[in-house]
C-alpha positions as CSV (number, residue, x, y, z in Angstrom):
1,X,18.7,-2.3,-2.3
2,X,15.3,-3.9,-1.2
3,X,12.3,-3.4,-3.3
4,X,8.8,-4.5,-2.0
5,X,6.9,-6.6,-4.6
6,X,3.8,-8.5,-4.2
7,X,4.3,-8.7,-0.3
8,X,7.8,-10.1,-0.8
9,X,11.2,-8.7,-0.6
10,X,13.6,-8.5,-3.5
11,X,17.4,-8.1,-3.1
12,X,18.6,-6.2,-6.3
13,X,22.4,-5.9,-6.9
14,X,23.6,-3.4,-9.5
15,X,26.7,-2.2,-10.9
16,X,27.2,1.6,-11.9
17,X,30.2,1.0,-13.9
18,X,28.6,-1.2,-16.5
19,X,27.2,0.2,-19.7
20,X,23.5,-0.6,-20.5
21,X,22.7,-2.3,-23.7
22,X,19.2,-2.6,-25.6
23,X,16.9,-4.7,-23.1
24,X,19.2,-4.2,-20.0
25,X,17.3,-3.9,-16.7
26,X,18.5,-0.8,-14.9
27,X,18.1,1.2,-11.8
28,X,17.3,4.8,-13.1
29,X,15.9,7.9,-11.6
30,X,12.8,9.4,-13.2
31,X,11.5,12.6,-11.6
32,X,14.2,12.1,-8.9
33,X,12.6,8.8,-7.9
34,X,14.8,5.6,-8.1
35,X,13.0,3.0,-10.4
36,X,13.7,-0.5,-11.8
37,X,13.2,0.0,-15.6
38,X,14.2,-1.7,-18.9
39,X,16.7,0.4,-21.1
40,X,15.6,0.5,-24.8
41,X,17.5,2.1,-27.8
42,X,15.0,1.7,-30.5
43,X,13.4,3.7,-32.2
44,X,15.4,6.1,-29.8
45,X,17.0,5.7,-26.2
46,X,14.2,5.5,-23.6
47,X,13.3,3.6,-20.4
48,X,10.4,1.5,-20.2
49,X,8.5,0.3,-17.2
50,X,9.1,-3.5,-16.7
51,X,5.3,-4.2,-15.8
52,X,3.7,-1.7,-18.4
53,X,6.1,-1.7,-21.5
54,X,3.7,0.8,-23.1
55,X,4.9,3.3,-20.3
56,X,7.9,4.9,-21.8
57,X,10.2,7.7,-20.4
58,X,12.5,9.5,-22.7
59,X,15.9,10.3,-21.4
60,X,15.6,14.1,-21.8
61,X,11.9,14.6,-20.8
62,X,12.7,15.0,-17.1
63,X,15.0,16.8,-14.7
64,X,18.7,17.1,-15.5
65,X,19.7,14.8,-12.7
66,X,17.7,11.9,-13.9
67,X,19.1,9.0,-15.9
68,X,20.5,5.5,-15.5
69,X,22.1,4.8,-12.4
70,X,23.5,1.3,-12.7
71,X,22.8,-2.0,-14.5
72,X,20.9,-4.8,-12.5
73,X,23.4,-7.7,-12.3
74,X,21.4,-10.1,-9.8
75,X,18.1,-10.3,-8.5
76,X,17.4,-12.5,-5.5
77,X,13.9,-13.7,-4.5
78,X,12.5,-15.5,-1.5
79,X,11.4,-19.0,-3.1
80,X,9.9,-20.5,-0.2
81,X,6.6,-20.0,-1.3
82,X,7.1,-22.3,-4.5
83,X,7.0,-19.3,-6.8
84,X,9.9,-20.7,-8.8
85,X,8.5,-24.4,-9.1
86,X,10.4,-26.3,-11.6
87,X,7.2,-28.5,-12.4
88,X,4.7,-25.5,-13.0
89,X,1.8,-28.1,-14.1
90,X,1.6,-29.8,-10.7
């Protein structure tokens, strides 16, 4: 699965057989659209947008085919631009 993010491509691998726990990053469908969200269990089970945590999606608010599709296992990113520099102060 490729996702366009800030003019870069990310490669996301997920596993449908894994069960999400609180704080897991998941691939989910919201209003029949695949999204990468955070799975939260407190105060009730809901999904949060990763960039805007105040944007929450209750699991029962949308169409019945919506829900968690899989748990993100790996995220690969092109680091040639120095985004993941190990000395950020330089």
